[in-house]
Amino acid sequence: RNLAYVYLVDDKKLHISRSLGKLTDLLSDEQELFMRIHDRFLVNKYHIKRYKRGDGGEAIMNNDKSLPIARSRKREFKKWMGLDD
C-alpha cells in the first residue's frame, strides 16, 4: 500500500501517502540515521533507547514502545548500532 504512518517525538501520528519502501529510498542518504529494521518499521537511531535480545531482537524506543527487528536484519542492526556480536 502507498500509506505509511510516521510517529513523531511528541507521539503525534502523521499519515504519509508513500510506501515505507519509498520513504526508505528517500532517506537513503541518511543511512547512518535511519534503518529499516523490519518490513513494517523504519527507525531513527537517535530515538532507540536500547536493544533487547531475542530471535531477531527488539528495539526499545525512547517512548518505551518495543519494535521487532527482523531476524534477517539483526546482524546489520547490531552493526549499525555499534553493538558487539
Tab-separated table of N, CA and C in Angstrom:
chain	number	residue	atom	x	y	z
A	1	ARG	N	0.836	-1.191	0.000
A	1	ARG	CA	0.000	0.000	0.000
A	1	ARG	C	0.871	1.241	0.000
A	2	ASN	N	0.333	2.310	-0.506
A	2	ASN	CA	1.052	3.580	-0.540
A	2	ASN	C	0.627	4.456	0.623
A	3	LEU	N	0.765	3.922	1.812
A	3	LEU	CA	0.418	4.671	3.012
A	3	LEU	C	1.368	4.256	4.117
A	4	ALA	N	1.970	5.234	4.755
A	4	ALA	CA	2.859	4.968	5.883
A	4	ALA	C	2.452	5.889	7.022
A	5	TYR	N	2.704	5.443	8.213
A	5	TYR	CA	2.456	6.260	9.397
A	5	TYR	C	3.808	6.686	9.949
A	6	VAL	N	3.941	7.947	10.256
A	6	VAL	CA	5.167	8.486	10.834
A	6	VAL	C	4.820	8.943	12.244
A	7	TYR	N	5.526	8.359	13.223
A	7	TYR	CA	5.306	8.738	14.616
A	7	TYR	C	6.376	9.743	15.012
A	8	LEU	N	5.939	10.870	15.519
A	8	LEU	CA	6.854	11.930	15.913
A	8	LEU	C	7.209	11.803	17.390
A	9	VAL	N	8.198	12.555	17.811
A	9	VAL	CA	8.675	12.505	19.190
A	9	VAL	C	7.546	12.789	20.187
A	10	ASP	N	6.639	13.673	19.845
A	10	ASP	CA	5.549	14.016	20.766
A	10	ASP	C	4.358	13.066	20.636
A	11	ASP	N	4.591	11.876	20.052
A	11	ASP	CA	3.589	10.826	19.845
A	11	ASP	C	2.483	11.194	18.869
A	12	LYS	N	2.661	12.273	18.120
A	12	LYS	CA	1.714	12.571	17.052
A	12	LYS	C	1.964	11.593	15.910
A	13	LYS	N	0.906	11.255	15.192
A	13	LYS	CA	0.994	10.299	14.095
A	13	LYS	C	0.573	10.987	12.800
A	14	LEU	N	1.474	10.950	11.815
A	14	LEU	CA	1.187	11.521	10.503
A	14	LEU	C	0.909	10.399	9.516
A	15	HIS	N	-0.021	10.628	8.609
A	15	HIS	CA	-0.304	9.695	7.524
A	15	HIS	C	0.408	10.236	6.288
A	16	ILE	N	1.272	9.429	5.710
A	16	ILE	CA	2.047	9.827	4.542
A	16	ILE	C	1.598	8.973	3.356
A	17	SER	N	1.334	9.619	2.242
A	17	SER	CA	0.879	8.898	1.042
A	17	SER	C	2.054	8.341	0.247
A	18	ARG	N	2.886	7.586	0.901
A	18	ARG	CA	4.019	6.906	0.273
A	18	ARG	C	4.203	5.580	0.999
A	19	SER	N	4.728	4.634	0.285
A	19	SER	CA	5.006	3.348	0.920
A	19	SER	C	6.239	3.484	1.813
A	20	LEU	N	6.385	2.558	2.720
A	20	LEU	CA	7.558	2.566	3.588
A	20	LEU	C	8.828	2.352	2.765
A	21	GLY	N	8.721	1.549	1.715
A	21	GLY	CA	9.867	1.353	0.816
A	21	GLY	C	10.291	2.650	0.159
A	22	LYS	N	9.332	3.452	-0.263
A	22	LYS	CA	9.642	4.742	-0.894
A	22	LYS	C	10.273	5.690	0.125
A	23	LEU	N	9.755	5.704	1.345
A	23	LEU	CA	10.364	6.540	2.396
A	23	LEU	C	11.803	6.101	2.662
A	24	THR	N	12.022	4.794	2.677
A	24	THR	CA	13.373	4.268	2.878
A	24	THR	C	14.297	4.755	1.770
A	25	ASP	N	13.813	4.690	0.532
A	25	ASP	CA	14.603	5.180	-0.604
A	25	ASP	C	14.892	6.672	-0.481
A	26	LEU	N	13.891	7.454	-0.077
A	26	LEU	CA	14.072	8.898	0.055
A	26	LEU	C	15.105	9.248	1.123
A	27	LEU	N	15.213	8.385	2.128
A	27	LEU	CA	16.152	8.635	3.227
A	27	LEU	C	17.469	7.881	3.051
A	28	SER	N	17.717	7.354	1.871
A	28	SER	CA	18.915	6.538	1.645
A	28	SER	C	20.213	7.302	1.912
A	29	ASP	N	20.217	8.608	1.744
A	29	ASP	CA	21.404	9.408	2.037
A	29	ASP	C	21.638	9.546	3.536
A	30	GLU	N	20.651	9.169	4.330
A	30	GLU	CA	20.725	9.283	5.790
A	30	GLU	C	20.865	7.910	6.439
A	31	GLN	N	21.604	7.002	5.812
A	31	GLN	CA	21.699	5.632	6.304
A	31	GLN	C	22.298	5.526	7.692
A	32	GLU	N	23.124	6.484	8.078
A	32	GLU	CA	23.662	6.408	9.437
A	32	GLU	C	22.615	6.818	10.463
A	33	LEU	N	21.539	7.449	10.026
A	33	LEU	CA	20.494	7.932	10.922
A	33	LEU	C	19.243	7.056	10.913
A	34	PHE	N	18.862	6.506	9.760
A	34	PHE	CA	17.642	5.713	9.633
A	34	PHE	C	17.959	4.304	9.148
A	35	MET	N	17.189	3.346	9.651
A	35	MET	CA	17.347	1.966	9.206
A	35	MET	C	16.003	1.272	9.188
A	36	ARG	N	15.796	0.469	8.176
A	36	ARG	CA	14.610	-0.385	8.086
A	36	ARG	C	14.911	-1.631	8.904
A	37	ILE	N	14.276	-1.789	10.053
A	37	ILE	CA	14.564	-2.913	10.943
A	37	ILE	C	13.610	-4.085	10.743
A	38	HIS	N	12.553	-3.844	9.997
A	38	HIS	CA	11.510	-4.850	9.793
A	38	HIS	C	10.721	-4.416	8.570
A	39	ASP	N	9.963	-5.310	7.983
A	39	ASP	CA	9.155	-4.922	6.824
A	39	ASP	C	8.184	-3.791	7.159
A	40	ARG	N	7.874	-3.642	8.436
A	40	ARG	CA	6.888	-2.648	8.855
A	40	ARG	C	7.469	-1.428	9.561
A	41	PHE	N	8.810	-1.422	9.819
A	41	PHE	CA	9.368	-0.349	10.646
A	41	PHE	C	10.671	0.221	10.098
A	42	LEU	N	10.725	1.537	10.049
A	42	LEU	CA	11.910	2.313	9.716
A	42	LEU	C	12.141	3.218	10.924
A	43	VAL	N	13.338	3.157	11.514
A	43	VAL	CA	13.571	3.884	12.761
A	43	VAL	C	14.729	4.871	12.649
A	44	ASN	N	14.689	5.854	13.523
A	44	ASN	CA	15.755	6.835	13.674
A	44	ASN	C	16.644	6.351	14.818
A	45	LYS	N	17.916	6.208	14.539
A	45	LYS	CA	18.879	5.686	15.509
A	45	LYS	C	18.862	6.438	16.843
A	46	TYR	N	18.658	7.742	16.784
A	46	TYR	CA	18.751	8.551	17.991
A	46	TYR	C	17.489	8.513	18.847
A	47	HIS	N	16.532	7.689	18.446
A	47	HIS	CA	15.324	7.516	19.248
A	47	HIS	C	15.184	6.092	19.757
A	48	ILE	N	16.289	5.344	19.672
A	48	ILE	CA	16.332	3.988	20.219
A	48	ILE	C	17.015	4.059	21.577
A	49	LYS	N	16.303	3.603	22.585
A	49	LYS	CA	16.840	3.610	23.948
A	49	LYS	C	17.799	2.444	24.174
A	50	ARG	N	17.367	1.245	23.697
A	50	ARG	CA	18.210	0.067	23.905
A	50	ARG	C	17.772	-1.071	22.997
A	51	TYR	N	18.618	-2.067	22.933
A	51	TYR	CA	18.349	-3.285	22.174
A	51	TYR	C	18.005	-4.395	23.156
A	52	LYS	N	16.948	-5.125	22.875
A	52	LYS	CA	16.555	-6.266	23.702
A	52	LYS	C	16.802	-7.527	22.897
A	53	ARG	N	17.598	-8.427	23.450
A	53	ARG	CA	17.943	-9.666	22.762
A	53	ARG	C	16.715	-10.544	22.539
A	54	GLY	N	16.798	-11.351	21.515
A	54	GLY	CA	15.741	-12.297	21.185
A	54	GLY	C	16.038	-12.906	19.842
A	55	ASP	N	15.061	-13.597	19.280
A	55	ASP	CA	15.239	-14.253	17.988
A	55	ASP	C	15.776	-13.254	16.967
A	56	GLY	N	15.052	-12.190	16.759
A	56	GLY	CA	15.538	-11.079	15.943
A	56	GLY	C	15.941	-9.939	16.856
A	57	GLY	N	15.298	-9.918	17.999
A	57	GLY	CA	15.520	-8.866	18.968
A	57	GLY	C	14.458	-7.791	18.844
A	58	GLU	N	14.558	-6.808	19.690
A	58	GLU	CA	13.612	-5.696	19.689
A	58	GLU	C	14.360	-4.395	19.907
A	59	ALA	N	13.865	-3.359	19.272
A	59	ALA	CA	14.373	-2.010	19.520
A	59	ALA	C	13.405	-1.370	20.509
A	60	ILE	N	13.908	-0.997	21.652
A	60	ILE	CA	13.097	-0.299	22.642
A	60	ILE	C	13.320	1.183	22.404
A	61	MET	N	12.245	1.858	22.045
A	61	MET	CA	12.333	3.261	21.675
A	61	MET	C	12.321	4.160	22.908
A	62	ASN	N	12.671	5.426	22.732
A	62	ASN	CA	12.696	6.376	23.837
A	62	ASN	C	11.337	6.532	24.515
A	63	ASN	N	10.255	6.260	23.774
A	63	ASN	CA	8.915	6.360	24.363
A	63	ASN	C	8.477	5.019	24.958
A	64	ASP	N	9.416	4.087	25.109
A	64	ASP	CA	9.223	2.752	25.685
A	64	ASP	C	8.420	1.789	24.819
A	65	LYS	N	8.130	2.161	23.588
A	65	LYS	CA	7.483	1.219	22.669
A	65	LYS	C	8.535	0.237	22.179
A	66	SER	N	8.114	-0.993	21.998
A	66	SER	CA	9.003	-2.054	21.564
A	66	SER	C	8.685	-2.411	20.116
A	67	LEU	N	9.709	-2.387	19.255
A	67	LEU	CA	9.533	-2.709	17.844
A	67	LEU	C	10.371	-3.936	17.501
A	68	PRO	N	9.778	-4.915	16.825
A	68	PRO	CA	10.541	-6.118	16.472
A	68	PRO	C	11.583	-5.825	15.404
A	69	ILE	N	12.675	-6.552	15.485
A	69	ILE	CA	13.716	-6.489	14.463
A	69	ILE	C	13.664	-7.817	13.716
A	70	ALA	N	13.585	-7.768	12.407
A	70	ALA	CA	13.539	-8.985	11.603
A	70	ALA	C	14.823	-9.784	11.817
A	71	ARG	N	14.690	-11.099	11.919
A	71	ARG	CA	15.871	-11.952	12.094
A	71	ARG	C	16.904	-11.689	11.008
A	72	SER	N	16.435	-11.464	9.791
A	72	SER	CA	17.351	-11.242	8.671
A	72	SER	C	18.070	-9.898	8.747
A	73	ARG	N	17.613	-9.020	9.616
A	73	ARG	CA	18.229	-7.692	9.733
A	73	ARG	C	18.961	-7.493	11.059
A	74	LYS	N	18.954	-8.512	11.896
A	74	LYS	CA	19.547	-8.416	13.235
A	74	LYS	C	21.036	-8.069	13.185
A	75	ARG	N	21.802	-8.789	12.384
A	75	ARG	CA	23.254	-8.553	12.312
A	75	ARG	C	23.544	-7.128	11.827
A	76	GLU	N	22.833	-6.705	10.786
A	76	GLU	CA	23.014	-5.350	10.252
A	76	GLU	C	22.622	-4.302	11.293
A	77	PHE	N	21.535	-4.557	12.018
A	77	PHE	CA	21.086	-3.635	13.061
A	77	PHE	C	22.146	-3.486	14.142
A	78	LYS	N	22.676	-4.603	14.620
A	78	LYS	CA	23.680	-4.554	15.693
A	78	LYS	C	24.936	-3.813	15.242
A	79	LYS	N	25.331	-4.041	14.008
A	79	LYS	CA	26.496	-3.318	13.470
A	79	LYS	C	26.200	-1.833	13.384
A	80	TRP	N	25.008	-1.481	12.886
A	80	TRP	CA	24.572	-0.085	12.743
A	80	TRP	C	24.537	0.634	14.090
A	81	MET	N	24.140	-0.096	15.138
A	81	MET	CA	24.071	0.482	16.479
A	81	MET	C	25.421	0.435	17.216
A	82	GLY	N	26.397	-0.230	16.619
A	82	GLY	CA	27.715	-0.332	17.269
A	82	GLY	C	27.731	-1.330	18.414
A	83	LEU	N	26.885	-2.357	18.318
A	83	LEU	CA	26.815	-3.391	19.357
A	83	LEU	C	27.710	-4.559	18.967
A	84	ASP	N	28.344	-5.165	19.938
A	84	ASP	CA	29.190	-6.334	19.680
A	84	ASP	C	28.302	-7.513	19.315
A	85	ASP	N	28.824	-8.380	18.463
A	85	ASP	CA	28.070	-9.537	18.032
A	85	ASP	C	28.194	-10.690	18.960
